[in-house]
Tab-separated table of C-alpha atoms and ligand atoms in Angstrom:
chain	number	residue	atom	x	y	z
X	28	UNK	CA	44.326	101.033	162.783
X	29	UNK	CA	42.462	98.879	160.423
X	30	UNK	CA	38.890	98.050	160.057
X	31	UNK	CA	37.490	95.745	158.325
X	32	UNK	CA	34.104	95.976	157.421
X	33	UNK	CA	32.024	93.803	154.977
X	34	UNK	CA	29.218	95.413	152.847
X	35	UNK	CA	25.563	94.735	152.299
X	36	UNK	CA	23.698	93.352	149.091
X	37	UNK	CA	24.289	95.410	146.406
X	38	UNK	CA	20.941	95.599	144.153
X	39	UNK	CA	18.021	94.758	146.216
X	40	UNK	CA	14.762	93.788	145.412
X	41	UNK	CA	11.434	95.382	146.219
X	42	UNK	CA	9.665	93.090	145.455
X	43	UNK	CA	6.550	92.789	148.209
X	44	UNK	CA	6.557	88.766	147.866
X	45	UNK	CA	3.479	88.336	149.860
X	46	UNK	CA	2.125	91.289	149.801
X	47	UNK	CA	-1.691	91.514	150.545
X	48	UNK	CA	-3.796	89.857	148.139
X	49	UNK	CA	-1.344	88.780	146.150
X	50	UNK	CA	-0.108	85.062	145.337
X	51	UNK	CA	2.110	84.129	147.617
X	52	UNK	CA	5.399	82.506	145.967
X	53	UNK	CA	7.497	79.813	146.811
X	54	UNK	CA	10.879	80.552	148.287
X	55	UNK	CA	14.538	78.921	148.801
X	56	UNK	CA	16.882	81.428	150.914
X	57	UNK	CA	20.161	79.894	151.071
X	58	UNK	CA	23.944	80.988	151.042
X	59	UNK	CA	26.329	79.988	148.276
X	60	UNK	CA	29.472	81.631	146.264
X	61	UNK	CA	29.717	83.721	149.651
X	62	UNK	CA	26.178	85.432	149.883
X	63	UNK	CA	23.057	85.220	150.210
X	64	UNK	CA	20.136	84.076	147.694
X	65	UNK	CA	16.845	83.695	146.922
X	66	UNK	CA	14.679	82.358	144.416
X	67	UNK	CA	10.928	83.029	144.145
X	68	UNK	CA	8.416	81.669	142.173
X	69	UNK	CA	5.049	81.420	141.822
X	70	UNK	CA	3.634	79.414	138.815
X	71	UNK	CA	4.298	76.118	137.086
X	72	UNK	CA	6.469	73.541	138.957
X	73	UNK	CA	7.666	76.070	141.171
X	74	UNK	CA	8.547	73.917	143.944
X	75	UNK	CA	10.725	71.757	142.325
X	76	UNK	CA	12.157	74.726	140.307
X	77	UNK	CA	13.393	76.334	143.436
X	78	UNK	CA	14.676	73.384	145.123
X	79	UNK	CA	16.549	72.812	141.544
X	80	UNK	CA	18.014	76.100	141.631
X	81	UNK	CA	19.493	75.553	144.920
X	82	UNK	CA	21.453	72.041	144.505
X	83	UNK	CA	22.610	73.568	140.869
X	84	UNK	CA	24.061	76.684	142.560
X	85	UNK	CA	25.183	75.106	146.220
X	86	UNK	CA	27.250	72.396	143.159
X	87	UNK	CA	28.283	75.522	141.179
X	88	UNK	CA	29.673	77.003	144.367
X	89	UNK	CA	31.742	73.578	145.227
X	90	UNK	CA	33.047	72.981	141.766
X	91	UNK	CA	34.065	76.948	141.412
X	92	UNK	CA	35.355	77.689	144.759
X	93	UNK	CA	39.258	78.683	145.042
X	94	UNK	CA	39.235	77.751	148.570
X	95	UNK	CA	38.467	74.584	148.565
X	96	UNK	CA	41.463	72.347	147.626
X	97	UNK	CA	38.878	69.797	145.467
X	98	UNK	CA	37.305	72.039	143.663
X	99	UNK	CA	37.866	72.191	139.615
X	100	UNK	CA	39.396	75.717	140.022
X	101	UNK	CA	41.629	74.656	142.493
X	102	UNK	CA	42.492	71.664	140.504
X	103	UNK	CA	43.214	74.202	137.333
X	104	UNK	CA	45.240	76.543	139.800
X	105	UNK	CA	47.748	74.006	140.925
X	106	UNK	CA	48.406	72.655	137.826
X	107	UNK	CA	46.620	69.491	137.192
X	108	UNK	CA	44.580	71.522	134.515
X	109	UNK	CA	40.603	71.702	133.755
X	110	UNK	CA	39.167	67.857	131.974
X	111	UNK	CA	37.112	68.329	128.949
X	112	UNK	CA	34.494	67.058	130.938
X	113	UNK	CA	33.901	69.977	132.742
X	114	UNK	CA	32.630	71.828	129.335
X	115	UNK	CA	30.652	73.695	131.462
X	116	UNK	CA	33.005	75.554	132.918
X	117	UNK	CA	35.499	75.618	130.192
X	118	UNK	CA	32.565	77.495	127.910
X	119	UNK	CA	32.528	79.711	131.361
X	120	UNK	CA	36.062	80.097	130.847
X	121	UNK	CA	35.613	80.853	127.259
X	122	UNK	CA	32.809	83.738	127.763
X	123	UNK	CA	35.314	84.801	130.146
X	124	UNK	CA	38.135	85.605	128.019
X	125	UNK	CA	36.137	86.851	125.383
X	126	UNK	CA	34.420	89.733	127.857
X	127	UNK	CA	38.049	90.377	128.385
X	128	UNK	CA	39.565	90.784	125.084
X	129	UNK	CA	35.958	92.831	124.800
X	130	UNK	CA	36.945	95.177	127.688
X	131	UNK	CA	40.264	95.429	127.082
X	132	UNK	CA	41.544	93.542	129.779
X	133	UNK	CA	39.086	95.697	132.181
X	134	UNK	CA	37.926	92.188	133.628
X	135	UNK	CA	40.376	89.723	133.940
X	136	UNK	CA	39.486	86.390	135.603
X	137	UNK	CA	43.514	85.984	136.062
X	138	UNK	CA	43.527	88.606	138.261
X	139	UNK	CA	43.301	86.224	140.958
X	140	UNK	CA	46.742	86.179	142.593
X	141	UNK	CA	46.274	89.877	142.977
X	142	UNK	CA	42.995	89.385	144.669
X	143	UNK	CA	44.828	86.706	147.127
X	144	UNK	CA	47.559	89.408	147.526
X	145	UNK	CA	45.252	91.796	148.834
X	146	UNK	CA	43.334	89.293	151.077
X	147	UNK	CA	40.490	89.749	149.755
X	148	UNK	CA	40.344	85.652	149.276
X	149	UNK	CA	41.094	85.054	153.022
X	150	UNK	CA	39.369	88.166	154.604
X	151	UNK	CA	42.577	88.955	155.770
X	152	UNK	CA	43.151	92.228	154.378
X	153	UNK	CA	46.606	93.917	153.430
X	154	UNK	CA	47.909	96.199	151.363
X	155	UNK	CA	50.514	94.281	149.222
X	156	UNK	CA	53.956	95.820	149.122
X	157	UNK	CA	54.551	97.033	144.925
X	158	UNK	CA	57.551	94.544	144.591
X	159	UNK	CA	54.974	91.649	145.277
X	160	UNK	CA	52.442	93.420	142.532
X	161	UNK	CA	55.553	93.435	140.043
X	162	UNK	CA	56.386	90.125	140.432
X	163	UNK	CA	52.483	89.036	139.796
X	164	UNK	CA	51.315	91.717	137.519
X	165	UNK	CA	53.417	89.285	134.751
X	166	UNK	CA	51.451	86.676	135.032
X	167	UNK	CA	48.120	88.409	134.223
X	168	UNK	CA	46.785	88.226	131.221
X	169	UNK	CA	44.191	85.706	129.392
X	170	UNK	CA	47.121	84.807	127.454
X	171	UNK	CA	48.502	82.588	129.957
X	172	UNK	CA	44.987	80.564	130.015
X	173	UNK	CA	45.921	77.785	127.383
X	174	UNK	CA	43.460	75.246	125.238
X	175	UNK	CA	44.527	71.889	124.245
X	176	UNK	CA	43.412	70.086	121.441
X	177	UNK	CA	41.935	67.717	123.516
X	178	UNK	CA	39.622	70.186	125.088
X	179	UNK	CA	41.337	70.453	128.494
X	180	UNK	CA	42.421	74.038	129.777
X	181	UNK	CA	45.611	74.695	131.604
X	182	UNK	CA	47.533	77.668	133.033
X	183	UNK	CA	50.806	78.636	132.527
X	184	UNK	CA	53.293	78.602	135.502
X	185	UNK	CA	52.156	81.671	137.986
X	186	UNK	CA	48.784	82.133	136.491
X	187	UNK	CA	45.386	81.267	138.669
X	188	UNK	CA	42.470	82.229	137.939
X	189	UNK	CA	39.539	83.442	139.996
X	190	UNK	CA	35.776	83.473	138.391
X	191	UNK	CA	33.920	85.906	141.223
X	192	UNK	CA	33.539	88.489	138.974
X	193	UNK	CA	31.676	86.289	136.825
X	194	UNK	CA	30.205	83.356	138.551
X	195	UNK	CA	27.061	84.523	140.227
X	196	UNK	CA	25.933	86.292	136.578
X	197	UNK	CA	26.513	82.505	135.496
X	198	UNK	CA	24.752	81.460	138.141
X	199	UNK	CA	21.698	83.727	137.455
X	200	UNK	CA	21.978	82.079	133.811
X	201	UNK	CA	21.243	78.803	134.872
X	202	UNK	CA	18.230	79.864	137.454
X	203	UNK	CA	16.509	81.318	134.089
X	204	UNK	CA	17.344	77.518	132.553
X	205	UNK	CA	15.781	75.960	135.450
X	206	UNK	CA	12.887	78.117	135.762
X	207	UNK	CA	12.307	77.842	132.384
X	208	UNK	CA	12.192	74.013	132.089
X	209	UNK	CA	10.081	74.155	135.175
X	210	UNK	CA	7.378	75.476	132.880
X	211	UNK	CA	7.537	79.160	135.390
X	212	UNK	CA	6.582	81.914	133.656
X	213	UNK	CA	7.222	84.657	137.297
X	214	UNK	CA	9.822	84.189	139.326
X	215	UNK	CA	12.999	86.210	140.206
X	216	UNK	CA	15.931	85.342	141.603
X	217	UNK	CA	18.255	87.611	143.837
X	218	UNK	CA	22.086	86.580	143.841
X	219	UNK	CA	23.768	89.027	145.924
X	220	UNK	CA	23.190	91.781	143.750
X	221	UNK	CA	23.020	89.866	141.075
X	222	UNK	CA	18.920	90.096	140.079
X	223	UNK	CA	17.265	87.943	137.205
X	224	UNK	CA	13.358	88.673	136.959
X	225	UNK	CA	11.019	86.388	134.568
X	226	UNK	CA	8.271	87.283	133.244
X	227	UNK	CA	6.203	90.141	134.988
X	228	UNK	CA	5.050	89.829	138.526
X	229	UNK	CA	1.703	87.625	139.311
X	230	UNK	CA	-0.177	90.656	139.136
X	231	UNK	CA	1.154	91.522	135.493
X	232	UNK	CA	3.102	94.742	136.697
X	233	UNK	CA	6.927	94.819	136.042
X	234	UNK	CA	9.913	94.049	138.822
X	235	UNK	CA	11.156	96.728	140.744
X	236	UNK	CA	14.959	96.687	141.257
X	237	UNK	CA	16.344	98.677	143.191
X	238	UNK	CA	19.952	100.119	142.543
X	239	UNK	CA	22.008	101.016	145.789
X	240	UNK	CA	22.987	104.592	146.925
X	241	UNK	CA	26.848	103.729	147.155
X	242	UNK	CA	26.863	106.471	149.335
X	243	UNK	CA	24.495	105.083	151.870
X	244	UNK	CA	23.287	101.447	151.038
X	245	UNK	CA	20.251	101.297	152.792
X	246	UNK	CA	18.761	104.216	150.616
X	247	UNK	CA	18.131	104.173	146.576
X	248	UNK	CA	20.045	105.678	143.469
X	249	UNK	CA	17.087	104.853	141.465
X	250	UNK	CA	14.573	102.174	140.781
X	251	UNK	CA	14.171	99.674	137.658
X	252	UNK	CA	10.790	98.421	136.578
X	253	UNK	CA	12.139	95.950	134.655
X	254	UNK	CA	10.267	92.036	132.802
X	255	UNK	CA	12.385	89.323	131.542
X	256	UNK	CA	15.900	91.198	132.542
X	257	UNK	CA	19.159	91.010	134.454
X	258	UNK	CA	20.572	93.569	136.466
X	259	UNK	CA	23.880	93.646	137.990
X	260	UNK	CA	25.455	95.644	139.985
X	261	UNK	CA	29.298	95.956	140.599
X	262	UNK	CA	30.495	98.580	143.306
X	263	UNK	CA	33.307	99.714	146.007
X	264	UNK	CA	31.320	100.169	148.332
X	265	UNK	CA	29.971	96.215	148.181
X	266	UNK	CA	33.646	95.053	149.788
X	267	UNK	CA	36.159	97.057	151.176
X	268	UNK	CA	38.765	97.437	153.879
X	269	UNK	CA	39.962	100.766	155.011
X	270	UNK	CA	44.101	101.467	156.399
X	271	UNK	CA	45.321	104.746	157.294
X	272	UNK	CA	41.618	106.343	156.634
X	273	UNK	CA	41.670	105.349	152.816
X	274	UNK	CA	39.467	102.921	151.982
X	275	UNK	CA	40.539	99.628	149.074
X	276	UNK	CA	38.236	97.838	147.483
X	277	UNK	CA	38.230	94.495	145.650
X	278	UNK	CA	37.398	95.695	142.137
X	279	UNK	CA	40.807	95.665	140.720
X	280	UNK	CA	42.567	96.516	137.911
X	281	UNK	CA	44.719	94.273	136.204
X	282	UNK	CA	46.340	96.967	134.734
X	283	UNK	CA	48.007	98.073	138.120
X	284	UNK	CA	47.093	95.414	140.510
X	285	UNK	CA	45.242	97.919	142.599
X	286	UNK	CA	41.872	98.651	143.478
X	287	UNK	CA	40.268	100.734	140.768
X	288	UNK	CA	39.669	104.145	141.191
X	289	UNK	CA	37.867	105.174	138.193
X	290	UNK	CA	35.501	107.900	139.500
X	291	UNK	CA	32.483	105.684	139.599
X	292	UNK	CA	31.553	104.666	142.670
X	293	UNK	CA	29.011	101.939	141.326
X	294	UNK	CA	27.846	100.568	138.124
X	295	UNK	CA	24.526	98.415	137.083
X	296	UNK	CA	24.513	96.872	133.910
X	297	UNK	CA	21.092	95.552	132.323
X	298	UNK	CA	20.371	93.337	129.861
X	299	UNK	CA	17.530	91.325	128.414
X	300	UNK	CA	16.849	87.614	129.303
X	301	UNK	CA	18.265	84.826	127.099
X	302	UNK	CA	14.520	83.734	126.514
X	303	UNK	CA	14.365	79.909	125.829
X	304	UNK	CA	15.802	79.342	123.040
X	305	UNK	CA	18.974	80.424	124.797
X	306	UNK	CA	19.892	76.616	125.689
X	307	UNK	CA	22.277	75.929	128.350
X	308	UNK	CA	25.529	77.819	128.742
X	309	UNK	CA	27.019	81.365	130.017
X	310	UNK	CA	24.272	83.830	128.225
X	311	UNK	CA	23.436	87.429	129.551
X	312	UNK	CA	23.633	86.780	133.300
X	313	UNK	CA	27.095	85.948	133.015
X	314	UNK	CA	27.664	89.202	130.478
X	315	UNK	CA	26.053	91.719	132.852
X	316	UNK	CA	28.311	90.419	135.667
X	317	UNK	CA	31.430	90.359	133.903
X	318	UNK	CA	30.715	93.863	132.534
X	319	UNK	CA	29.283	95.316	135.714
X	320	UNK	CA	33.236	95.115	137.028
X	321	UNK	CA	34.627	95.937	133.742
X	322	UNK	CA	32.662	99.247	133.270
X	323	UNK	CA	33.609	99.842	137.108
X	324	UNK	CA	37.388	99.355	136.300
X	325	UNK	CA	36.801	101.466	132.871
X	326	UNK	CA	35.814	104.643	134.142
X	327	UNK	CA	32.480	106.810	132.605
X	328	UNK	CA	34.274	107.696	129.154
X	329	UNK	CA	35.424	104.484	128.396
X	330	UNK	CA	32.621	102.420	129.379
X	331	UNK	CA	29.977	105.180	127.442
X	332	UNK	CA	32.141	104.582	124.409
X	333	UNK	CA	31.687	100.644	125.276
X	334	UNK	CA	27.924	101.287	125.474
X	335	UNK	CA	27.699	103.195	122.202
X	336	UNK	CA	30.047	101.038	120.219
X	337	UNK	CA	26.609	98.492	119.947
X	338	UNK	CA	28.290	95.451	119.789
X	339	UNK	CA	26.825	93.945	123.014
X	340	UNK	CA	22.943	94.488	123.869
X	341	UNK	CA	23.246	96.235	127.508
X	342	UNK	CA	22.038	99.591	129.099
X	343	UNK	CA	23.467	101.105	132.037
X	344	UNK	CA	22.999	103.047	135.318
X	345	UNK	CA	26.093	104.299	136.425
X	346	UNK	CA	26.951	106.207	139.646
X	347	UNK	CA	29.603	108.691	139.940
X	348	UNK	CA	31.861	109.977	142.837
X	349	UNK	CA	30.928	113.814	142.005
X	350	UNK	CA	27.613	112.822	142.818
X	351	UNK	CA	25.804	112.216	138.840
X	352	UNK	CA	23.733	109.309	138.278
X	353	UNK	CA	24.036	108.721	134.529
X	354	UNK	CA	21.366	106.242	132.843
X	355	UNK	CA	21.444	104.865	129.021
X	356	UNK	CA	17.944	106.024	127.094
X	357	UNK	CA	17.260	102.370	126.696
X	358	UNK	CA	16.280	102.323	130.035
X	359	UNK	CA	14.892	106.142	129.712
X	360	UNK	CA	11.221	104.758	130.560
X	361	UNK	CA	12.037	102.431	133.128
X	362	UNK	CA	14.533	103.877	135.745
X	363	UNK	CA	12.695	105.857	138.018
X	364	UNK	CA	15.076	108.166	139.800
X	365	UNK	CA	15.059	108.872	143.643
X	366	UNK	CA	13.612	112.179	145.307
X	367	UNK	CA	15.909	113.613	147.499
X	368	UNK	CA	18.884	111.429	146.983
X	369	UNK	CA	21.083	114.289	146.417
X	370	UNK	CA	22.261	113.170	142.752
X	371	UNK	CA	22.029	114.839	139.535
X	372	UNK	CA	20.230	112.512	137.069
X	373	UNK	CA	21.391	112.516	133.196
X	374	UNK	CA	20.386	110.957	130.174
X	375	UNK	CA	23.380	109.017	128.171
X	376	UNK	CA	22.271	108.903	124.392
X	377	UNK	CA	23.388	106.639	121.647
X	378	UNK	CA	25.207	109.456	119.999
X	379	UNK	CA	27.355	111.756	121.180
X	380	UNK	CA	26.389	114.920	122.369
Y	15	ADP	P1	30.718	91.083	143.528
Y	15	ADP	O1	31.344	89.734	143.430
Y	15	ADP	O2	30.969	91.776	144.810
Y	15	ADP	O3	29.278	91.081	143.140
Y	15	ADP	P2	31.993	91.794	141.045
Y	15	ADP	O4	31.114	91.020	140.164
Y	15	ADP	O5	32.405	93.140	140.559
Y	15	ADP	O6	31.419	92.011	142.478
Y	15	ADP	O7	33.271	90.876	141.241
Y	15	ADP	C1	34.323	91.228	142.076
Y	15	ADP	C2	35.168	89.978	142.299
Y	15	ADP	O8	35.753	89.584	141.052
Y	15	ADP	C3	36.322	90.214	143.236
Y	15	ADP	O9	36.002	89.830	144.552
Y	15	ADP	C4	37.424	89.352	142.651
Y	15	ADP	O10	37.258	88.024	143.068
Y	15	ADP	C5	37.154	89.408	141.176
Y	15	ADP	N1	37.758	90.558	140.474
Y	15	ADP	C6	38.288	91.706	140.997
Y	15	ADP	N2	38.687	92.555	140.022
Y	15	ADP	C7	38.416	91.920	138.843
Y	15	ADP	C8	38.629	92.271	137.472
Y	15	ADP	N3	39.148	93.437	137.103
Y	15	ADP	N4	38.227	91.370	136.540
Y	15	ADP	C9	37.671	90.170	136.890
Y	15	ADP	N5	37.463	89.792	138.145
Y	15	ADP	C10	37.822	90.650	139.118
Y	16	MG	MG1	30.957	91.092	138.071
């Protein structure tokens, strides 16, 4: 028997909007890029900052989408191939690639005919017979993504390409643009589990993030005070169908065409804002999203070597199956772990122990 069964946010926010005596923020709740958002804030033009944020993201969502025949993706996927005018999400495209020559191939926006293979596009879920991942496992591989002189992108024959691992971090990139033009100096915005917090909160004390028990989503692994940050979170447990009592996931690797099973059971990657000199463009939102599934795909060996190797500014709270919640020391005086969750907490340091 098979049961499908769709997961909650993953990082949530305690946040305590209008809690008592506090300034009460303004709010757009809306669904795009298939969950739900929200965007708070609560000085300078926050109105028209939030209203902003929406039509930019509900646009994003159109011009992204692999479902809808219009969209540029689509366009890119059958063939007609991406116009330089869409340098926005060519330099998406571009951030993309490099993330996965970073990783290794862990994250692989071409992974996308395995993802359709495995239903996860259509919600209907199946596991794909191995002589259908054969024939598509060829034709991933950033390698098959192509740049013309001219500035348009095309895909060689078989390839598609698929930007959810990476398009709400994007997404999260252009809310800090927004809210930053919008002269807002608080505000945070919550992307299904995709969390961006600017500034401090109107009372001056830091964001509290809360990262998932994979285990049991409604409880904690931990808590993040975090200012001027992104945290993502990629996990198993966020989408998932289960067939003959074993559960499949839609983190996959590219390397098999299956779901990963790395031992980590969820993985939150944190990074500093862009601050405004950033400019426009993919800039840490996009990083900790493509890296939250990377890391996940990786395992906890390869992804603490990633972490230590320096070359990208990110710390990490990582989750494992054998019940260990491992945190990086940059975030050693702001994760705040969770009584009576059940895990064993330990510190990852720069150097090897
Ligand atoms: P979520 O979208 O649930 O927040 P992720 O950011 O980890 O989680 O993205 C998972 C999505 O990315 C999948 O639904 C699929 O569309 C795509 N994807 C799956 N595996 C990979 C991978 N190894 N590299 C890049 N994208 C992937
Ligand atoms: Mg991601």
């Amino acid at each position: 028997m098979r049961r499908l069964l769709a997961a909650a946010l993953c990082a949530a926010l305690i946040t305590g909007l209008s809690a008592c005596g506090q300034e009460e923020g303004t709010s757009a709740e809306f669904y795009a890029m298939d969950t739900n958002m929200s965007v708070t804030a609560y000085d300078g033009n926050a109105q028209n900052a939030v209203s902003a944020v929406r039509d930019e993201l509900y646009s994003l969502d159109l011009r992204l989408s692999r479902t809808r025949i219009d969209s540029a993706i689509s366009r890119l996927n059958t063939g007609v191939g991406l116009p330089a005018e869409e340098a926005d999400i060519s330099q998406l495209i571009t951030s993309a690639i490099e993330y996965s020559d970073a990783t290794a191939g862990a994250f692989d926006i071409t992974v996308a005919p395995l993802v359709s293979a495995w239903g996860f596009t259509t919600d209907h879920y199946q596991i794909p017979k191995q002589k259908e991942l054969d024939r598509l496992l060829p034709h991933v591989g950033s390698s098959h993504i192509l740049f013309g002189g001219d500035g348009t992108i095309t895909l060689d024959g078989g390839t598609k390409i698929d930007l959810g691992g990476i398009a709400k971090g994007y997404a999260s990139d252009l809310c800090e643009q927004i809210l930053s033009e919008s002269g807002v100096t608080s505000a945070m915005a919550s992307l299904g589990g995709n969390i961006y917090v600017r500034g401090s909160k109107p009372d001056g004390s830091a964001w509290r993030v809360g990262v998932q028990d994979p285990q049991k989503p409604s409880g904690f692994a931990g808590v993040l005070s975090l200012t001027d940050a992104y945290a993502v979170t990629s996990g198993g447990y966020q989408r998932y169908f289960e067939e003959n009592g074993k559960r499949y996931h839609h983190i996959l690797n590219p390397a098999t065409g299956y779901p990963a099973e790395s031992g980590l059971t969820s993985v939150t990657v944190v990074a500093p804002a862009n601050g405004d000199e950033h400019g426009d463009g993919p800039g840490h939102g996009t990083m900790c999203d493509a890296f939250s599934t990377a890391l996940f795909v990786m395992g906890e060996e390869k992804a603490v070597e990633f972490w230590r190797s320096g070359v990208y500014d990110f710390d990490l709270v990582m989750v494992t199956e054998d019940g260990r919640v491992l945190v990086t020391d940059g975030l050693a005086d702001k994760f705040q772990q969770e009584d009576g969750s059940g895990y064993a907490y330990e510190t990852v340091s720069g150097n090897p122990a």
